[in-house]
Coordinates of C-alpha atoms in Angstrom, one line a residue:
M19 CA 0.0 0.0 0.0
K20 CA 2.8 2.4 0.9
K21 CA 4.4 1.6 -2.4
M22 CA 1.2 2.4 -4.3
K23 CA 0.8 5.7 -2.3
K24 CA 4.4 6.7 -3.3
I25 CA 3.7 6.0 -7.0
K26 CA 0.4 8.0 -6.9
L27 CA 2.3 10.9 -5.2
L28 CA 5.1 10.8 -7.8
V29 CA 2.4 10.9 -10.6
A30 CA 0.7 13.8 -9.0
L31 CA 4.0 15.7 -8.6
T32 CA 4.8 15.0 -12.2
L33 CA 1.4 16.4 -13.3
I34 CA 1.9 19.5 -11.2
V35 CA 5.4 20.1 -12.6
G36 CA 4.1 19.6 -16.1
L37 CA 1.3 22.1 -15.6
L38 CA 3.6 24.7 -14.2
T39 CA 6.1 24.2 -17.1
A40 CA 3.3 24.6 -19.6
C41 CA 2.1 27.8 -17.9
G42 CA 5.6 29.1 -17.9
S43 CA 5.9 28.3 -21.6
N44 CA 2.7 30.1 -22.4
N45 CA 3.8 33.1 -20.4
K46 CA 7.1 33.2 -22.4
A47 CA 5.2 32.9 -25.6
T48 CA 2.9 35.8 -24.5
E49 CA 5.9 37.9 -23.6
T50 CA 7.5 37.2 -26.9
A51 CA 4.3 38.1 -28.7
N52 CA 4.0 41.3 -26.7
A53 CA 7.6 42.1 -27.4
G54 CA 6.9 41.8 -31.1
D55 CA 4.1 44.4 -30.7
K56 CA 6.4 46.9 -29.1
K57 CA 7.5 49.9 -31.2
V58 CA 11.0 49.4 -32.5
Y59 CA 11.5 53.0 -33.7
R60 CA 12.7 56.1 -31.9
T61 CA 10.5 59.1 -31.9
L62 CA 11.8 62.5 -32.9
D63 CA 12.3 63.6 -29.3
E64 CA 14.2 60.3 -28.5
I65 CA 16.5 60.9 -31.4
K66 CA 17.1 64.5 -30.3
E67 CA 17.8 63.4 -26.7
S68 CA 20.3 60.8 -27.9
G69 CA 22.2 63.3 -29.9
K70 CA 22.4 61.1 -33.0
I71 CA 20.3 60.0 -35.9
V72 CA 21.1 56.6 -37.6
V73 CA 20.6 56.6 -41.3
G74 CA 20.6 53.6 -43.7
V75 CA 22.4 54.4 -47.0
F76 CA 24.1 52.6 -49.9
S77 CA 27.9 52.3 -49.8
D78 CA 28.3 51.2 -53.4
K79 CA 25.9 53.3 -55.4
N80 CA 27.9 56.1 -56.8
P81 CA 26.9 59.0 -57.1
F82 CA 24.0 58.6 -54.7
G83 CA 25.5 56.8 -51.8
Y84 CA 29.0 55.4 -51.7
V85 CA 32.2 55.3 -49.6
D86 CA 35.2 57.2 -51.0
E87 CA 38.9 56.3 -50.9
N88 CA 39.1 57.8 -47.5
G89 CA 36.3 55.7 -46.1
K90 CA 33.8 58.6 -45.9
Y91 CA 30.2 58.4 -47.1
Q92 CA 29.5 60.6 -50.1
G93 CA 26.8 61.3 -52.7
Y94 CA 23.4 62.9 -53.2
D95 CA 21.7 60.9 -50.4
I96 CA 24.5 61.8 -48.0
W97 CA 24.1 65.5 -49.0
L98 CA 20.5 65.3 -47.7
G99 CA 21.4 63.2 -44.6
D100 CA 24.1 65.6 -43.4
R101 CA 21.6 68.5 -43.7
L102 CA 18.8 66.7 -41.9
A103 CA 21.2 65.9 -39.0
K104 CA 22.4 69.5 -38.9
D105 CA 18.9 70.9 -38.7
L106 CA 17.9 68.4 -36.1
G107 CA 20.9 69.5 -34.0
V108 CA 22.4 65.9 -33.8
E109 CA 25.2 63.9 -35.2
V110 CA 24.6 61.4 -38.0
E111 CA 25.7 57.8 -38.1
Y112 CA 25.5 56.1 -41.6
V113 CA 24.8 52.4 -41.8
S114 CA 25.4 50.5 -45.0
T115 CA 22.4 48.6 -46.4
E116 CA 21.6 46.5 -49.4
A117 CA 18.5 47.1 -51.5
A118 CA 16.6 44.0 -50.2
N119 CA 17.3 45.0 -46.5
R120 CA 16.0 48.6 -46.5
A121 CA 12.5 47.9 -45.2
K122 CA 13.9 45.3 -42.8
F123 CA 16.3 47.8 -41.2
L124 CA 13.4 50.0 -40.4
E125 CA 11.1 47.2 -39.2
T126 CA 13.8 46.0 -36.7
G127 CA 14.8 49.4 -35.5
K128 CA 18.4 49.1 -36.9
V129 CA 18.1 52.6 -38.4
D130 CA 15.9 55.6 -37.8
L131 CA 15.7 56.6 -41.4
I132 CA 16.4 55.2 -44.9
L133 CA 18.1 57.4 -47.6
A134 CA 19.1 54.7 -50.0
N135 CA 17.5 55.6 -53.3
F136 CA 14.3 54.1 -52.0
T137 CA 11.6 54.2 -54.7
V138 CA 8.1 54.7 -53.5
T139 CA 5.7 51.8 -54.3
D140 CA 2.3 50.7 -53.0
E141 CA 3.8 47.4 -51.7
R142 CA 6.5 49.3 -49.7
K143 CA 4.0 51.7 -48.3
E144 CA 2.4 48.7 -46.5
V145 CA 5.6 48.2 -44.4
V146 CA 7.2 51.7 -44.2
D147 CA 6.1 55.3 -44.2
F148 CA 7.5 57.6 -46.9
A149 CA 8.1 61.3 -46.6
L150 CA 7.9 63.8 -49.4
P151 CA 10.0 62.8 -52.4
Y152 CA 13.3 64.5 -53.4
M153 CA 14.0 62.8 -56.7
K154 CA 12.2 61.3 -59.8
V155 CA 13.3 58.1 -61.5
A156 CA 12.4 55.4 -64.0
L157 CA 14.2 52.2 -64.9
G158 CA 17.1 52.1 -67.3
V159 CA 18.9 49.3 -69.0
V160 CA 22.7 49.4 -69.7
S161 CA 24.4 46.9 -72.0
P162 CA 27.7 46.5 -74.0
D163 CA 27.9 48.6 -77.2
K164 CA 28.7 45.5 -79.2
A165 CA 25.3 44.0 -78.2
L166 CA 23.3 47.0 -77.3
I167 CA 19.8 46.4 -75.9
K168 CA 17.4 49.1 -77.1
D169 CA 14.1 47.5 -76.3
P170 CA 13.0 45.2 -73.5
E171 CA 11.7 42.7 -76.1
E172 CA 15.3 42.1 -77.1
L173 CA 16.0 40.7 -73.6
K174 CA 13.8 37.6 -74.1
G175 CA 15.9 34.5 -73.9
K176 CA 18.8 36.5 -72.5
T177 CA 20.1 37.2 -69.0
L178 CA 19.4 40.4 -67.3
I179 CA 21.3 41.4 -64.2
V180 CA 19.4 43.1 -61.3
A181 CA 19.9 43.8 -57.7
K182 CA 17.6 41.9 -55.3
G183 CA 14.6 43.7 -53.9
T184 CA 14.7 46.6 -56.4
T185 CA 12.0 48.0 -58.7
A186 CA 13.9 46.5 -61.6
D187 CA 13.6 43.0 -60.0
T188 CA 9.9 43.5 -59.5
Y189 CA 9.2 45.0 -62.9
F190 CA 10.8 42.4 -65.0
T191 CA 9.5 39.5 -62.9
K192 CA 6.0 40.8 -63.5
N193 CA 6.1 42.1 -67.0
Y194 CA 8.8 40.0 -68.7
P195 CA 8.8 36.5 -67.3
D196 CA 10.7 35.2 -70.3
V197 CA 13.7 37.2 -69.3
K198 CA 16.2 35.3 -67.2
L199 CA 17.1 37.3 -64.1
Q200 CA 20.5 37.0 -62.5
K201 CA 20.2 38.6 -59.0
Y202 CA 22.8 40.0 -56.7
D203 CA 22.8 41.5 -53.3
Q204 CA 25.3 44.2 -53.9
Y205 CA 25.4 46.8 -56.7
T206 CA 29.1 46.3 -57.0
E207 CA 28.6 42.6 -57.6
A208 CA 26.0 43.3 -60.3
Y209 CA 28.2 45.7 -62.2
N210 CA 31.1 43.4 -62.0
A211 CA 28.9 40.6 -63.5
L212 CA 28.1 42.9 -66.4
L213 CA 31.8 43.8 -66.9
D214 CA 32.7 40.1 -66.8
G215 CA 30.1 39.2 -69.4
R216 CA 28.0 37.1 -67.0
G217 CA 24.9 38.8 -68.2
D218 CA 23.6 40.6 -71.3
A219 CA 22.5 43.8 -69.6
F220 CA 21.9 45.4 -66.2
S221 CA 18.7 47.2 -65.1
T222 CA 18.3 49.6 -62.2
D223 CA 17.3 53.3 -61.8
N224 CA 18.0 55.2 -65.0
T225 CA 19.8 57.9 -63.0
E226 CA 22.4 55.4 -61.9
V227 CA 23.0 53.4 -65.1
L228 CA 23.4 56.8 -66.9
A229 CA 26.1 57.8 -64.5
W230 CA 27.8 54.3 -64.6
A231 CA 27.9 54.3 -68.4
I232 CA 29.6 57.6 -68.5
K233 CA 32.4 56.2 -66.4
N234 CA 32.6 52.9 -68.3
P235 CA 33.4 53.2 -72.0
G236 CA 32.1 50.4 -74.1
F237 CA 28.7 50.4 -72.4
T238 CA 25.6 52.5 -73.2
V239 CA 22.2 53.0 -71.7
G240 CA 20.1 51.7 -74.7
I241 CA 16.8 52.0 -72.7
E242 CA 16.8 55.3 -70.8
S243 CA 13.3 55.2 -69.4
L244 CA 11.2 52.2 -68.8
G245 CA 8.0 51.7 -66.7
D246 CA 6.4 54.5 -64.7
I247 CA 8.0 57.7 -63.6
D248 CA 8.4 57.0 -59.8
T249 CA 9.7 59.0 -56.9
I250 CA 12.4 58.5 -54.4
A251 CA 11.8 59.5 -50.8
P252 CA 13.1 59.2 -47.3
A253 CA 11.4 56.3 -45.4
V254 CA 10.8 55.8 -41.7
S255 CA 9.4 52.9 -39.6
K256 CA 5.6 52.4 -40.0
G257 CA 3.8 54.6 -37.4
N258 CA 6.7 56.9 -36.6
E259 CA 4.6 60.0 -37.1
T260 CA 6.7 62.5 -35.2
L261 CA 9.8 61.8 -37.3
L262 CA 7.7 61.6 -40.5
N263 CA 5.9 64.9 -39.8
W264 CA 9.2 66.7 -39.1
L265 CA 10.7 65.3 -42.3
N266 CA 7.8 66.5 -44.4
E267 CA 8.1 70.0 -43.0
E268 CA 11.9 70.0 -43.4
I269 CA 11.7 68.9 -47.0
K270 CA 9.2 71.6 -47.8
S271 CA 11.5 74.2 -46.2
L272 CA 14.6 72.9 -48.0
G273 CA 12.6 73.1 -51.3
K274 CA 12.0 76.8 -50.8
E275 CA 15.8 77.4 -50.7
N276 CA 16.4 75.2 -53.8
F277 CA 18.4 72.8 -51.6
F278 CA 18.0 69.8 -53.9
H279 CA 19.1 71.5 -57.0
E280 CA 22.2 72.7 -55.1
G281 CA 22.8 69.1 -54.1
Y282 CA 22.5 68.1 -57.7
E283 CA 25.1 70.6 -58.7
K284 CA 27.5 69.4 -56.0
T285 CA 27.1 65.7 -56.3
L286 CA 25.5 64.6 -59.6
K287 CA 26.4 67.2 -62.2
P288 CA 30.2 66.4 -61.9
V289 CA 29.2 62.9 -63.1
Y290 CA 26.4 63.7 -65.6
G291 CA 27.9 66.9 -67.0
D292 CA 25.4 68.5 -69.4
S293 CA 24.0 65.1 -70.6
V294 CA 21.1 65.2 -68.0
D295 CA 18.6 67.9 -67.2
A296 CA 18.5 68.4 -63.5
D297 CA 14.8 69.2 -63.6
K298 CA 14.1 65.6 -64.9
I299 CA 15.6 64.2 -61.7
V300 CA 15.2 66.7 -58.8
V301 CA 12.1 67.3 -56.8
E302 CA 12.0 70.4 -54.7
G303 CA 9.9 69.8 -51.6
E304 CA 6.6 68.8 -53.2
E305 CA 4.4 65.9 -54.0
I306 CA 4.3 64.9 -57.6

């Protein structure tokens, strides 16, 4: 009888421990779920109090965002980022991002702001909030002069190089499924693939391929404008209204002083020369 009582006691204790463990697991799951609901972004006041704004930019997309020979970030996006930090009264920390990681960096709170040639699309609006635009853009296609691509139909059965997560990736996947896409994380990798002959052409923002072709003899932008005319704008974490509202007012103010045309003259015209009309690229503090 004593042995039976001991067995029953052990069974009861096991059941109690199991129930406690299960409750503990549920609590942890609840805590994890709640943690996922917490805001990951910093408000405008929190950024000011910290004395620093963290901005995601490209490090290999000359002349918009790149690292020079001295290890310093340069380009049109940096021109804007430096001014935003100055007017906020804080320092700026630039964090290198890839095209496919831009939204993720905001969703996880890794950066406060994205200034990485981020084209505004309906899909992206679902996961990030865009401020007023500061640039206009369409897609372009660059290819070797000896086999110049002048029409997207000529790409059928050929290999087109794109960067993952870009509007070019989305556009050709949707509209030209017969075109074989060769995708890369980094723009440097994509351009090297074109130089090495691993693809027949490369597509990204027309503003960028025009600049790249100027610096790389033997290559020409055979398609200068493809798809819709889109806009490029700063992006913040979804729901970060204080930072978004400040950005919109700041961009309007900068537009009144012709800030973005000045930025074009300083960072883009040395690359484009007179081959590109600034008004076809620059947006001065307004919705279009």
